[in-house]
């Protein structure tokens, strides 16, 4: 059974770069059955899609984030990475990684990791 | 960008039926997926492709999609169904691509 586990910088200063990784177990990120996404949720708010990466490497990100996002695959470590540049307090949220099915549903989620942007 | 609108809250007595709606322009031509999020937990997929259930999801959870409204139906509601529910679509023509609904809190009375 596929399992995802997020980790990374829990506290980031304003204007710096947020870096997160999502470790995949129980399957390979090179498996063509899955692509991958990052999603976030601010306290008491709804879900916001951040970025998507196809298992082949093509990427898409939410234009609301103003080109601050990089999503990538580390095939040697079986991980998906997220970088969000020039962060502000508005980027404080719970960040989740998820596998994306062929029908574009987020079918497996990690437990999430909290990121706080504060000086 | 594409917008999915859900009622903020739905209340239901145990054993009754809860219906959570998800409204969007021509949503019937899209595949709608539904997620359940219990307090302090990550979301979990409960219905995909309008009406299919992942393995392990009870038959009490069902979905439909017609016209401008998709609906998640929870039959014979139990206390453990109390959670936030989100609909979601993939819109290939939207620059936002993956769109979530505004979310609905289902309260079991």
CSV table of C-alpha atoms in Angstrom, one decimal:
chain,number,residue,atom,x,y,z
A,1,UNK,CA,0.0,0.0,0.0
A,2,UNK,CA,1.4,3.4,-1.0
A,3,UNK,CA,2.3,5.6,1.9
A,4,UNK,CA,3.5,9.3,1.8
A,5,UNK,CA,5.4,11.1,4.5
A,6,UNK,CA,6.1,14.9,4.4
A,7,UNK,CA,9.0,16.5,6.2
A,8,UNK,CA,10.9,19.8,6.0
A,9,UNK,CA,11.3,23.3,7.4
A,10,UNK,CA,8.7,23.9,10.1
A,11,UNK,CA,9.6,27.5,10.6
A,12,UNK,CA,10.6,29.8,7.8
A,13,UNK,CA,11.4,33.5,7.9
A,14,UNK,CA,9.6,35.9,5.7
A,15,UNK,CA,11.2,36.3,2.2
A,16,UNK,CA,13.1,33.0,2.5
A,17,UNK,CA,12.4,29.7,0.8
A,18,UNK,CA,10.2,27.0,2.1
A,19,UNK,CA,11.5,23.5,1.3
A,20,UNK,CA,9.6,20.2,1.8
A,21,UNK,CA,10.0,16.6,0.8
A,22,UNK,CA,7.5,13.8,0.5
A,23,UNK,CA,9.0,10.3,1.0
A,24,UNK,CA,7.1,7.6,-0.9
A,25,UNK,CA,7.0,4.0,0.4
A,26,UNK,CA,5.2,1.0,-0.8
A,27,UNK,CA,5.7,2.0,-4.5
A,28,UNK,CA,7.9,3.8,-6.9
A,29,UNK,CA,7.5,7.4,-8.1
A,30,UNK,CA,8.6,6.1,-11.5
A,31,UNK,CA,5.5,4.0,-11.7
A,32,UNK,CA,3.3,5.3,-14.5
A,33,UNK,CA,0.2,4.7,-12.5
A,34,UNK,CA,0.8,7.8,-10.4
A,35,UNK,CA,1.6,11.5,-10.6
A,36,UNK,CA,2.0,13.7,-7.6
A,37,UNK,CA,0.8,17.0,-6.1
A,38,UNK,CA,1.2,19.3,-3.2
A,39,UNK,CA,-1.8,20.8,-1.5
A,40,UNK,CA,-2.0,23.2,1.5
A,41,UNK,CA,-4.6,24.3,4.1
A,42,UNK,CA,-4.4,27.4,6.2
A,43,UNK,CA,-5.8,27.3,9.7
A,44,UNK,CA,-9.6,26.9,9.6
A,45,UNK,CA,-9.6,27.3,5.8
A,46,UNK,CA,-10.2,25.1,2.8
A,47,UNK,CA,-7.8,23.1,0.6
A,48,UNK,CA,-5.6,24.9,-2.0
A,49,UNK,CA,-3.8,23.0,-4.8
A,50,UNK,CA,-0.2,24.2,-5.1
A,51,UNK,CA,1.5,22.1,-7.8
A,52,UNK,CA,1.5,18.9,-9.8
A,53,UNK,CA,4.3,16.8,-11.3
A,54,UNK,CA,3.7,14.0,-13.8
A,55,UNK,CA,5.8,10.8,-13.3
A,56,UNK,CA,7.5,11.8,-16.6
A,57,UNK,CA,8.6,15.1,-15.1
A,58,UNK,CA,6.2,17.7,-16.6
A,59,UNK,CA,5.0,20.2,-14.0
A,60,UNK,CA,2.1,22.7,-13.4
A,61,UNK,CA,1.6,25.1,-10.5
A,62,UNK,CA,-1.2,27.3,-9.2
A,63,UNK,CA,-0.8,30.7,-10.9
A,64,UNK,CA,-2.1,32.3,-7.7
A,65,UNK,CA,1.3,31.6,-6.2
A,66,UNK,CA,2.9,34.0,-8.7
A,67,UNK,CA,5.6,31.7,-10.1
A,68,UNK,CA,7.2,31.1,-6.7
A,69,UNK,CA,6.8,27.3,-6.8
A,70,UNK,CA,9.2,24.5,-7.9
A,71,UNK,CA,8.1,20.9,-7.7
A,72,UNK,CA,10.5,18.1,-8.6
A,73,UNK,CA,11.1,14.3,-8.4
A,74,UNK,CA,14.2,12.8,-6.7
A,75,UNK,CA,14.1,9.4,-8.4
A,76,UNK,CA,17.1,8.1,-6.5
A,77,UNK,CA,15.4,8.8,-3.1
A,78,UNK,CA,11.8,8.0,-4.2
A,79,UNK,CA,10.8,11.5,-3.1
A,80,UNK,CA,8.9,14.5,-4.3
A,81,UNK,CA,10.1,17.9,-3.4
A,82,UNK,CA,8.5,21.4,-3.1
A,83,UNK,CA,10.1,24.7,-2.9
A,84,UNK,CA,8.2,27.9,-2.3
A,85,UNK,CA,10.2,31.1,-2.6
A,86,UNK,CA,9.7,34.6,-1.1
A,87,UNK,CA,7.3,33.4,1.6
A,88,UNK,CA,5.1,35.6,3.7
A,89,UNK,CA,2.8,35.0,6.6
A,90,UNK,CA,0.1,34.1,4.1
A,91,UNK,CA,2.0,30.9,3.3
A,92,UNK,CA,1.6,29.6,6.8
A,93,UNK,CA,-0.3,26.4,6.5
A,94,UNK,CA,-0.5,22.6,6.7
A,95,UNK,CA,1.2,21.2,3.6
A,96,UNK,CA,0.2,17.8,2.2
A,97,UNK,CA,1.6,15.7,-0.6
A,98,UNK,CA,-0.8,13.4,-2.5
A,99,UNK,CA,-0.7,10.9,-5.3
A,100,UNK,CA,-2.8,11.8,-8.3
A,101,UNK,CA,-4.8,9.1,-10.1
A,102,UNK,CA,-5.2,8.8,-13.8
A,103,UNK,CA,-8.6,10.4,-13.3
A,104,UNK,CA,-7.1,13.3,-11.5
A,105,UNK,CA,-8.2,12.4,-8.0
A,106,UNK,CA,-5.9,12.8,-5.0
A,107,UNK,CA,-6.2,9.2,-3.9
A,108,UNK,CA,-3.4,8.8,-1.3
A,109,UNK,CA,-2.4,11.6,1.1
A,110,UNK,CA,0.4,12.1,3.5
A,111,UNK,CA,-0.3,13.1,7.1
A,112,UNK,CA,0.8,16.7,6.3
A,113,UNK,CA,3.4,19.0,7.8
A,114,UNK,CA,2.9,22.4,9.4
A,115,UNK,CA,4.9,25.3,8.1
A,116,UNK,CA,4.9,28.6,9.9
A,117,UNK,CA,6.3,31.8,8.3
A,118,UNK,CA,7.5,34.1,11.0
A,119,UNK,CA,10.5,36.2,11.9
B,1,UNK,CA,-11.1,30.4,-12.9
B,2,UNK,CA,-13.6,27.6,-12.2
B,3,UNK,CA,-15.5,27.8,-8.9
B,4,UNK,CA,-17.1,25.0,-6.9
B,5,UNK,CA,-19.6,26.2,-4.3
B,6,UNK,CA,-20.7,24.1,-1.3
B,7,UNK,CA,-23.0,24.9,1.6
B,8,UNK,CA,-20.9,25.8,4.7
B,9,UNK,CA,-22.8,23.3,6.9
B,10,UNK,CA,-25.2,20.4,6.9
B,11,UNK,CA,-26.8,18.9,10.1
B,12,UNK,CA,-28.3,15.5,10.2
B,13,UNK,CA,-29.6,13.1,12.9
B,14,UNK,CA,-28.0,9.7,13.3
B,15,UNK,CA,-29.5,7.1,11.0
B,16,UNK,CA,-30.8,9.7,8.6
B,17,UNK,CA,-29.4,10.8,5.2
B,18,UNK,CA,-27.0,13.7,4.6
B,19,UNK,CA,-26.7,15.3,1.2
B,20,UNK,CA,-23.7,17.6,0.5
B,21,UNK,CA,-24.0,19.6,-2.7
B,22,UNK,CA,-21.3,21.0,-5.0
B,23,UNK,CA,-22.3,23.5,-7.5
B,24,UNK,CA,-20.3,24.6,-10.6
B,25,UNK,CA,-20.9,25.7,-14.2
B,26,UNK,CA,-21.6,22.6,-16.3
B,27,UNK,CA,-20.1,20.4,-13.5
B,28,UNK,CA,-21.9,17.4,-15.0
B,29,UNK,CA,-19.3,17.2,-17.8
B,30,UNK,CA,-16.5,16.9,-15.2
B,31,UNK,CA,-15.4,14.1,-13.0
B,32,UNK,CA,-16.1,15.1,-9.4
B,33,UNK,CA,-14.2,13.6,-6.5
B,34,UNK,CA,-15.1,13.9,-2.8
B,35,UNK,CA,-12.8,14.0,0.3
B,36,UNK,CA,-13.6,13.6,4.0
B,37,UNK,CA,-11.4,15.4,6.5
B,38,UNK,CA,-11.9,14.6,10.2
B,39,UNK,CA,-10.4,17.1,12.8
B,40,UNK,CA,-6.6,16.8,13.0
B,41,UNK,CA,-6.4,14.4,10.1
B,42,UNK,CA,-5.5,14.6,6.4
B,43,UNK,CA,-8.2,14.5,3.9
B,44,UNK,CA,-9.2,11.1,2.5
B,45,UNK,CA,-10.9,10.2,-0.8
B,46,UNK,CA,-14.3,8.8,-0.3
B,47,UNK,CA,-15.8,9.0,-3.7
B,48,UNK,CA,-14.1,9.4,-7.1
B,49,UNK,CA,-15.2,9.9,-10.6
B,50,UNK,CA,-18.7,11.1,-9.5
B,51,UNK,CA,-19.9,7.9,-8.0
B,52,UNK,CA,-17.1,5.3,-7.4
B,53,UNK,CA,-15.9,4.3,-4.0
B,54,UNK,CA,-12.3,3.5,-3.2
B,55,UNK,CA,-11.8,0.1,-1.5
B,56,UNK,CA,-12.7,0.3,2.2
B,57,UNK,CA,-15.2,3.1,1.9
B,58,UNK,CA,-18.7,2.0,3.1
B,59,UNK,CA,-21.5,1.7,0.6
B,60,UNK,CA,-23.3,4.3,2.7
B,61,UNK,CA,-21.2,6.9,0.8
B,62,UNK,CA,-22.5,7.5,-2.8
B,63,UNK,CA,-22.2,10.3,-5.3
B,64,UNK,CA,-24.1,11.7,-8.3
B,65,UNK,CA,-23.5,14.5,-10.8
B,66,UNK,CA,-26.0,16.2,-13.0
B,67,UNK,CA,-26.5,19.6,-14.5
B,68,UNK,CA,-24.8,22.2,-12.4
B,69,UNK,CA,-24.7,20.2,-9.1
B,70,UNK,CA,-22.8,17.2,-7.9
B,71,UNK,CA,-24.0,15.5,-4.7
B,72,UNK,CA,-22.4,13.4,-2.0
B,73,UNK,CA,-25.0,11.3,-0.2
B,74,UNK,CA,-24.2,9.7,3.2
B,75,UNK,CA,-26.9,7.2,4.1
B,76,UNK,CA,-27.6,5.9,7.6
B,77,UNK,CA,-25.4,8.6,9.1
B,78,UNK,CA,-23.2,7.6,12.0
B,79,UNK,CA,-21.4,9.8,14.6
B,80,UNK,CA,-18.1,8.9,13.0
B,81,UNK,CA,-19.2,10.6,9.7
B,82,UNK,CA,-18.9,14.0,11.3
B,83,UNK,CA,-16.3,15.8,9.3
B,84,UNK,CA,-15.5,18.4,6.7
B,85,UNK,CA,-16.3,17.3,3.1
B,86,UNK,CA,-14.7,18.8,0.0
B,87,UNK,CA,-15.5,18.3,-3.7
B,88,UNK,CA,-12.8,18.6,-6.3
B,89,UNK,CA,-12.5,18.6,-10.1
B,90,UNK,CA,-9.8,18.8,-12.7
B,91,UNK,CA,-10.4,21.5,-15.2
B,92,UNK,CA,-8.0,21.2,-18.1
B,93,UNK,CA,-9.0,24.5,-19.4
B,94,UNK,CA,-8.5,26.4,-16.2
B,95,UNK,CA,-5.1,27.7,-15.3
B,96,UNK,CA,-5.8,26.5,-11.8
B,97,UNK,CA,-6.3,22.9,-13.0
B,98,UNK,CA,-7.2,21.3,-9.7
B,99,UNK,CA,-10.1,23.1,-8.0
B,100,UNK,CA,-11.5,22.3,-4.6
B,101,UNK,CA,-15.0,23.2,-3.4
B,102,UNK,CA,-15.4,25.6,-0.5
B,103,UNK,CA,-16.0,22.7,2.0
B,104,UNK,CA,-19.0,21.6,4.0
B,105,UNK,CA,-19.0,20.7,7.7
B,106,UNK,CA,-21.4,17.8,8.4
B,107,UNK,CA,-22.6,17.8,12.0
B,108,UNK,CA,-24.3,14.7,13.4
B,109,UNK,CA,-26.9,15.9,15.9
